[in-house]
Amino acid sequence: MGRMTELGMDDSLPGAQYARETRAQMLTQAAEPGRHQFDRLPSYEGYAGMCVCGFETPQPSYDSMGPLLTAIREHLERDVFPAVDEAALIKEAGFFRVGKLIGYHRLIETTEEHGTRHMGWLVAGVEGTVRVLPDGHGQLQGRWNAFAIDTKEG
C-alpha cells in the first residue's frame, strides 16, 4: 500500500487565501485614516504581513523576516514618511556647531495609540548630535569628547 503524502497548506490554496482576506478585512475595518501599524497575516509557507492602511507586501509570503521588513520599510519611506530635506538638516545642525557633519538618521516611533510615525531626524557631527523635530526646530542631544590617547614611541 502506498504512503499518503502529508497534508499541508500553502499560500496559494483557497483556504489560505480566505484566511488572509478575512484577516486583512479585520485589520483594515477599524483603522483610522493616516494610521500605520503592521500586523502578522496568516501564512503557511513563511512570513507575511500588512499595514492597517491596506498596504500588502508584493509577495504573499517570504522565507525569512529580512525581505518582509524591507518591503515594509519601503512602503513607509515611499508612502508615509516625509522625504528628507538635507539642506534644512544641514542649516539647523549648523546653529548648534556640532562640527563637520557625518550623517543623519530618521527617528521612528511605534506606539499602540499612534501606530508607526516619523518623529524627526538625528543629525550627527564630529563634535555632537542634534535632533531635528518634524516642525524643523532642532534640539542639541549632546557633545562628544575627543579621545585623549598618549602614544609613546619606543
JSON list of C-alpha atoms in Angstrom, two decimals:
[
{"chain": "A", "resi": 1, "resn": "MET", "atom": "CA", "xyz": [0.00, 0.00, 0.00]},
{"chain": "A", "resi": 2, "resn": "GLY", "atom": "CA", "xyz": [1.38, 3.43, -0.91]},
{"chain": "A", "resi": 3, "resn": "ARG", "atom": "CA", "xyz": [2.00, 6.02, 1.74]},
{"chain": "A", "resi": 4, "resn": "MET", "atom": "CA", "xyz": [-0.26, 9.09, 1.77]},
{"chain": "A", "resi": 5, "resn": "THR", "atom": "CA", "xyz": [1.51, 12.37, 1.44]},
{"chain": "A", "resi": 6, "resn": "GLU", "atom": "CA", "xyz": [1.19, 14.65, 4.44]},
{"chain": "A", "resi": 7, "resn": "LEU", "atom": "CA", "xyz": [-1.44, 17.32, 4.05]},
{"chain": "A", "resi": 8, "resn": "GLY", "atom": "CA", "xyz": [-0.20, 20.85, 4.17]},
{"chain": "A", "resi": 9, "resn": "MET", "atom": "CA", "xyz": [-1.36, 24.28, 3.08]},
{"chain": "A", "resi": 10, "resn": "ASP", "atom": "CA", "xyz": [0.45, 26.85, 1.07]},
{"chain": "A", "resi": 11, "resn": "ASP", "atom": "CA", "xyz": [-0.40, 30.47, 0.43]},
{"chain": "A", "resi": 12, "resn": "SER", "atom": "CA", "xyz": [-1.90, 29.78, -2.99]},
{"chain": "A", "resi": 13, "resn": "LEU", "atom": "CA", "xyz": [-4.62, 27.38, -1.80]},
{"chain": "A", "resi": 14, "resn": "PRO", "atom": "CA", "xyz": [-8.19, 28.68, -1.38]},
{"chain": "A", "resi": 15, "resn": "GLY", "atom": "CA", "xyz": [-8.22, 28.09, 2.41]},
{"chain": "A", "resi": 16, "resn": "ALA", "atom": "CA", "xyz": [-5.07, 30.13, 2.91]},
{"chain": "A", "resi": 17, "resn": "GLN", "atom": "CA", "xyz": [-6.35, 32.89, 0.62]},
{"chain": "A", "resi": 18, "resn": "TYR", "atom": "CA", "xyz": [-9.63, 33.03, 2.57]},
{"chain": "A", "resi": 19, "resn": "ALA", "atom": "CA", "xyz": [-7.73, 33.25, 5.87]},
{"chain": "A", "resi": 20, "resn": "ARG", "atom": "CA", "xyz": [-5.58, 36.11, 4.52]},
{"chain": "A", "resi": 21, "resn": "GLU", "atom": "CA", "xyz": [-8.58, 38.04, 3.15]},
{"chain": "A", "resi": 22, "resn": "THR", "atom": "CA", "xyz": [-10.53, 37.63, 6.39]},
{"chain": "A", "resi": 23, "resn": "ARG", "atom": "CA", "xyz": [-7.58, 38.79, 8.49]},
{"chain": "A", "resi": 24, "resn": "ALA", "atom": "CA", "xyz": [-6.93, 41.72, 6.15]},
{"chain": "A", "resi": 25, "resn": "GLN", "atom": "CA", "xyz": [-10.56, 42.85, 6.48]},
{"chain": "A", "resi": 26, "resn": "MET", "atom": "CA", "xyz": [-10.34, 42.64, 10.27]},
{"chain": "A", "resi": 27, "resn": "LEU", "atom": "CA", "xyz": [-7.17, 44.76, 10.29]},
{"chain": "A", "resi": 28, "resn": "THR", "atom": "CA", "xyz": [-8.41, 47.49, 7.97]},
{"chain": "A", "resi": 29, "resn": "GLN", "atom": "CA", "xyz": [-12.06, 47.85, 9.07]},
{"chain": "A", "resi": 30, "resn": "ALA", "atom": "CA", "xyz": [-11.36, 49.68, 12.33]},
{"chain": "A", "resi": 31, "resn": "ALA", "atom": "CA", "xyz": [-8.27, 51.53, 11.10]},
{"chain": "A", "resi": 32, "resn": "GLU", "atom": "CA", "xyz": [-8.16, 55.29, 11.44]},
{"chain": "A", "resi": 33, "resn": "PRO", "atom": "CA", "xyz": [-7.12, 57.27, 8.36]},
{"chain": "A", "resi": 34, "resn": "GLY", "atom": "CA", "xyz": [-3.42, 58.04, 8.36]},
{"chain": "A", "resi": 35, "resn": "ARG", "atom": "CA", "xyz": [-2.59, 55.32, 10.88]},
{"chain": "A", "resi": 36, "resn": "HIS", "atom": "CA", "xyz": [0.17, 52.85, 10.03]},
{"chain": "A", "resi": 37, "resn": "GLN", "atom": "CA", "xyz": [0.75, 49.72, 12.03]},
{"chain": "A", "resi": 38, "resn": "PHE", "atom": "CA", "xyz": [1.94, 46.32, 10.90]},
{"chain": "A", "resi": 39, "resn": "ASP", "atom": "CA", "xyz": [0.30, 43.06, 11.80]},
{"chain": "A", "resi": 40, "resn": "ARG", "atom": "CA", "xyz": [1.07, 39.47, 11.01]},
{"chain": "A", "resi": 41, "resn": "LEU", "atom": "CA", "xyz": [-1.07, 37.81, 8.37]},
{"chain": "A", "resi": 42, "resn": "PRO", "atom": "CA", "xyz": [-1.68, 34.06, 8.34]},
{"chain": "A", "resi": 43, "resn": "SER", "atom": "CA", "xyz": [0.94, 32.43, 6.15]},
{"chain": "A", "resi": 44, "resn": "TYR", "atom": "CA", "xyz": [1.55, 28.74, 5.81]},
{"chain": "A", "resi": 45, "resn": "GLU", "atom": "CA", "xyz": [4.82, 29.00, 3.92]},
{"chain": "A", "resi": 46, "resn": "GLY", "atom": "CA", "xyz": [6.77, 31.71, 5.71]},
{"chain": "A", "resi": 47, "resn": "TYR", "atom": "CA", "xyz": [6.37, 35.29, 6.92]},
{"chain": "A", "resi": 48, "resn": "ALA", "atom": "CA", "xyz": [3.61, 37.63, 5.79]},
{"chain": "A", "resi": 49, "resn": "GLY", "atom": "CA", "xyz": [2.24, 40.94, 6.98]},
{"chain": "A", "resi": 50, "resn": "MET", "atom": "CA", "xyz": [0.29, 44.03, 6.05]},
{"chain": "A", "resi": 51, "resn": "CYS", "atom": "CA", "xyz": [-0.23, 47.60, 7.20]},
{"chain": "A", "resi": 52, "resn": "VAL", "atom": "CA", "xyz": [-3.61, 48.62, 8.63]},
{"chain": "A", "resi": 53, "resn": "CYS", "atom": "CA", "xyz": [-3.80, 51.27, 5.88]},
{"chain": "A", "resi": 54, "resn": "GLY", "atom": "CA", "xyz": [-4.35, 48.39, 3.43]},
{"chain": "A", "resi": 55, "resn": "PHE", "atom": "CA", "xyz": [-0.80, 48.02, 2.08]},
{"chain": "A", "resi": 56, "resn": "GLU", "atom": "CA", "xyz": [0.14, 44.40, 1.44]},
{"chain": "A", "resi": 57, "resn": "THR", "atom": "CA", "xyz": [3.62, 43.22, 0.60]},
{"chain": "A", "resi": 58, "resn": "PRO", "atom": "CA", "xyz": [4.39, 42.45, -3.07]},
{"chain": "A", "resi": 59, "resn": "GLN", "atom": "CA", "xyz": [4.64, 38.71, -2.37]},
{"chain": "A", "resi": 60, "resn": "PRO", "atom": "CA", "xyz": [2.12, 36.76, -0.31]},
{"chain": "A", "resi": 61, "resn": "SER", "atom": "CA", "xyz": [4.87, 35.44, 1.98]},
{"chain": "A", "resi": 62, "resn": "TYR", "atom": "CA", "xyz": [8.64, 35.40, 2.43]},
{"chain": "A", "resi": 63, "resn": "ASP", "atom": "CA", "xyz": [11.08, 32.71, 3.55]},
{"chain": "A", "resi": 64, "resn": "SER", "atom": "CA", "xyz": [12.62, 34.97, 6.18]},
{"chain": "A", "resi": 65, "resn": "MET", "atom": "CA", "xyz": [11.88, 38.20, 8.03]},
{"chain": "A", "resi": 66, "resn": "GLY", "atom": "CA", "xyz": [14.53, 40.21, 6.14]},
{"chain": "A", "resi": 67, "resn": "PRO", "atom": "CA", "xyz": [12.64, 40.65, 2.84]},
{"chain": "A", "resi": 68, "resn": "LEU", "atom": "CA", "xyz": [9.37, 41.24, 4.71]},
{"chain": "A", "resi": 69, "resn": "LEU", "atom": "CA", "xyz": [10.92, 44.03, 6.78]},
{"chain": "A", "resi": 70, "resn": "THR", "atom": "CA", "xyz": [12.48, 45.51, 3.63]},
{"chain": "A", "resi": 71, "resn": "ALA", "atom": "CA", "xyz": [9.06, 45.64, 1.91]},
{"chain": "A", "resi": 72, "resn": "ILE", "atom": "CA", "xyz": [7.52, 47.31, 4.99]},
{"chain": "A", "resi": 73, "resn": "ARG", "atom": "CA", "xyz": [10.37, 49.86, 5.21]},
{"chain": "A", "resi": 74, "resn": "GLU", "atom": "CA", "xyz": [10.00, 50.69, 1.52]},
{"chain": "A", "resi": 75, "resn": "HIS", "atom": "CA", "xyz": [6.25, 51.26, 2.00]},
{"chain": "A", "resi": 76, "resn": "LEU", "atom": "CA", "xyz": [6.90, 53.66, 4.88]},
{"chain": "A", "resi": 77, "resn": "GLU", "atom": "CA", "xyz": [9.64, 55.57, 3.04]},
{"chain": "A", "resi": 78, "resn": "ARG", "atom": "CA", "xyz": [7.65, 55.77, -0.20]},
{"chain": "A", "resi": 79, "resn": "ASP", "atom": "CA", "xyz": [4.07, 56.29, 1.03]},
{"chain": "A", "resi": 80, "resn": "VAL", "atom": "CA", "xyz": [4.13, 57.56, 4.60]},
{"chain": "A", "resi": 81, "resn": "PHE", "atom": "CA", "xyz": [7.23, 59.37, 5.82]},
{"chain": "A", "resi": 82, "resn": "PRO", "atom": "CA", "xyz": [8.26, 62.81, 4.52]},
{"chain": "A", "resi": 83, "resn": "ALA", "atom": "CA", "xyz": [11.24, 62.98, 2.20]},
{"chain": "A", "resi": 84, "resn": "VAL", "atom": "CA", "xyz": [14.50, 64.20, 3.66]},
{"chain": "A", "resi": 85, "resn": "ASP", "atom": "CA", "xyz": [15.47, 67.82, 3.09]},
{"chain": "A", "resi": 86, "resn": "GLU", "atom": "CA", "xyz": [19.24, 67.64, 3.56]},
{"chain": "A", "resi": 87, "resn": "ALA", "atom": "CA", "xyz": [19.71, 71.40, 3.14]},
{"chain": "A", "resi": 88, "resn": "ALA", "atom": "CA", "xyz": [17.31, 72.09, 6.03]},
{"chain": "A", "resi": 89, "resn": "LEU", "atom": "CA", "xyz": [19.03, 69.49, 8.23]},
{"chain": "A", "resi": 90, "resn": "ILE", "atom": "CA", "xyz": [22.47, 70.99, 7.48]},
{"chain": "A", "resi": 91, "resn": "LYS", "atom": "CA", "xyz": [21.19, 74.50, 8.21]},
{"chain": "A", "resi": 92, "resn": "GLU", "atom": "CA", "xyz": [19.58, 73.50, 11.52]},
{"chain": "A", "resi": 93, "resn": "ALA", "atom": "CA", "xyz": [22.63, 71.49, 12.64]},
{"chain": "A", "resi": 94, "resn": "GLY", "atom": "CA", "xyz": [24.83, 74.48, 11.79]},
{"chain": "A", "resi": 95, "resn": "PHE", "atom": "CA", "xyz": [23.21, 76.53, 14.58]},
{"chain": "A", "resi": 96, "resn": "PHE", "atom": "CA", "xyz": [24.46, 74.06, 17.18]},
{"chain": "A", "resi": 97, "resn": "ARG", "atom": "CA", "xyz": [28.06, 73.86, 15.95]},
{"chain": "A", "resi": 98, "resn": "VAL", "atom": "CA", "xyz": [28.41, 70.09, 16.00]},
{"chain": "A", "resi": 99, "resn": "GLY", "atom": "CA", "xyz": [31.39, 70.21, 13.67]},
{"chain": "A", "resi": 100, "resn": "LYS", "atom": "CA", "xyz": [31.76, 68.54, 10.31]},
{"chain": "A", "resi": 101, "resn": "LEU", "atom": "CA", "xyz": [28.59, 66.56, 9.62]},
{"chain": "A", "resi": 102, "resn": "ILE", "atom": "CA", "xyz": [28.82, 62.78, 9.48]},
{"chain": "A", "resi": 103, "resn": "GLY", "atom": "CA", "xyz": [25.25, 61.80, 8.59]},
{"chain": "A", "resi": 104, "resn": "TYR", "atom": "CA", "xyz": [21.61, 61.66, 9.63]},
{"chain": "A", "resi": 105, "resn": "HIS", "atom": "CA", "xyz": [19.16, 59.01, 10.74]},
{"chain": "A", "resi": 106, "resn": "ARG", "atom": "CA", "xyz": [15.34, 59.02, 10.68]},
{"chain": "A", "resi": 107, "resn": "LEU", "atom": "CA", "xyz": [13.72, 58.69, 14.10]},
{"chain": "A", "resi": 108, "resn": "ILE", "atom": "CA", "xyz": [10.66, 56.41, 14.13]},
{"chain": "A", "resi": 109, "resn": "GLU", "atom": "CA", "xyz": [8.23, 55.77, 16.97]},
{"chain": "A", "resi": 110, "resn": "THR", "atom": "CA", "xyz": [5.74, 52.93, 17.21]},
{"chain": "A", "resi": 111, "resn": "THR", "atom": "CA", "xyz": [3.06, 53.16, 19.89]},
{"chain": "A", "resi": 112, "resn": "GLU", "atom": "CA", "xyz": [-0.26, 51.45, 20.46]},
{"chain": "A", "resi": 113, "resn": "GLU", "atom": "CA", "xyz": [-2.06, 54.79, 20.35]},
{"chain": "A", "resi": 114, "resn": "HIS", "atom": "CA", "xyz": [-0.49, 56.31, 17.22]},
{"chain": "A", "resi": 115, "resn": "GLY", "atom": "CA", "xyz": [0.98, 53.37, 15.31]},
{"chain": "A", "resi": 116, "resn": "THR", "atom": "CA", "xyz": [4.23, 53.92, 13.40]},
{"chain": "A", "resi": 117, "resn": "ARG", "atom": "CA", "xyz": [5.18, 57.51, 12.68]},
{"chain": "A", "resi": 118, "resn": "HIS", "atom": "CA", "xyz": [8.09, 59.79, 11.78]},
{"chain": "A", "resi": 119, "resn": "MET", "atom": "CA", "xyz": [9.48, 61.68, 14.80]},
{"chain": "A", "resi": 120, "resn": "GLY", "atom": "CA", "xyz": [12.24, 63.74, 13.18]},
{"chain": "A", "resi": 121, "resn": "TRP", "atom": "CA", "xyz": [15.91, 63.29, 12.38]},
{"chain": "A", "resi": 122, "resn": "LEU", "atom": "CA", "xyz": [19.08, 62.69, 14.34]},
{"chain": "A", "resi": 123, "resn": "VAL", "atom": "CA", "xyz": [21.96, 64.60, 12.73]},
{"chain": "A", "resi": 124, "resn": "ALA", "atom": "CA", "xyz": [25.47, 63.60, 13.78]},
{"chain": "A", "resi": 125, "resn": "GLY", "atom": "CA", "xyz": [28.59, 65.71, 13.56]},
{"chain": "A", "resi": 126, "resn": "VAL", "atom": "CA", "xyz": [32.15, 65.03, 14.67]},
{"chain": "A", "resi": 127, "resn": "GLU", "atom": "CA", "xyz": [31.55, 67.05, 17.87]},
{"chain": "A", "resi": 128, "resn": "GLY", "atom": "CA", "xyz": [27.95, 66.13, 18.78]},
{"chain": "A", "resi": 129, "resn": "THR", "atom": "CA", "xyz": [24.40, 65.36, 17.69]},
{"chain": "A", "resi": 130, "resn": "VAL", "atom": "CA", "xyz": [21.23, 67.37, 17.07]},
{"chain": "A", "resi": 131, "resn": "ARG", "atom": "CA", "xyz": [17.68, 66.10, 16.98]},
{"chain": "A", "resi": 132, "resn": "VAL", "atom": "CA", "xyz": [15.64, 67.92, 14.32]},
{"chain": "A", "resi": 133, "resn": "LEU", "atom": "CA", "xyz": [11.92, 67.69, 15.10]},
{"chain": "A", "resi": 134, "resn": "PRO", "atom": "CA", "xyz": [9.28, 67.27, 12.36]},
{"chain": "A", "resi": 135, "resn": "ASP", "atom": "CA", "xyz": [8.47, 71.00, 12.60]},
{"chain": "A", "resi": 136, "resn": "GLY", "atom": "CA", "xyz": [12.10, 71.78, 11.65]},
{"chain": "A", "resi": 137, "resn": "HIS", "atom": "CA", "xyz": [13.39, 73.01, 15.03]},
{"chain": "A", "resi": 138, "resn": "GLY", "atom": "CA", "xyz": [16.50, 71.44, 16.50]},
{"chain": "A", "resi": 139, "resn": "GLN", "atom": "CA", "xyz": [17.47, 70.26, 19.97]},
{"chain": "A", "resi": 140, "resn": "LEU", "atom": "CA", "xyz": [21.05, 69.56, 20.97]},
{"chain": "A", "resi": 141, "resn": "GLN", "atom": "CA", "xyz": [21.30, 65.93, 22.08]},
{"chain": "A", "resi": 142, "resn": "GLY", "atom": "CA", "xyz": [24.86, 66.06, 23.32]},
{"chain": "A", "resi": 143, "resn": "ARG", "atom": "CA", "xyz": [28.51, 66.66, 22.56]},
{"chain": "A", "resi": 144, "resn": "TRP", "atom": "CA", "xyz": [31.34, 64.16, 22.21]},
{"chain": "A", "resi": 145, "resn": "ASN", "atom": "CA", "xyz": [34.64, 64.29, 23.99]},
{"chain": "A", "resi": 146, "resn": "ALA", "atom": "CA", "xyz": [37.67, 63.53, 21.89]},
{"chain": "A", "resi": 147, "resn": "PHE", "atom": "CA", "xyz": [39.74, 60.54, 22.92]},
{"chain": "A", "resi": 148, "resn": "ALA", "atom": "CA", "xyz": [42.92, 61.53, 24.72]},
{"chain": "A", "resi": 149, "resn": "ILE", "atom": "CA", "xyz": [45.42, 58.86, 23.80]},
{"chain": "A", "resi": 150, "resn": "ASP", "atom": "CA", "xyz": [49.01, 59.15, 24.82]},
{"chain": "A", "resi": 151, "resn": "THR", "atom": "CA", "xyz": [51.32, 57.38, 22.45]},
{"chain": "A", "resi": 152, "resn": "LYS", "atom": "CA", "xyz": [54.92, 56.62, 23.25]},
{"chain": "A", "resi": 153, "resn": "GLU", "atom": "CA", "xyz": [57.18, 55.51, 20.56]},
{"chain": "A", "resi": 154, "resn": "GLY", "atom": "CA", "xyz": [59.87, 53.17, 21.77]}
]
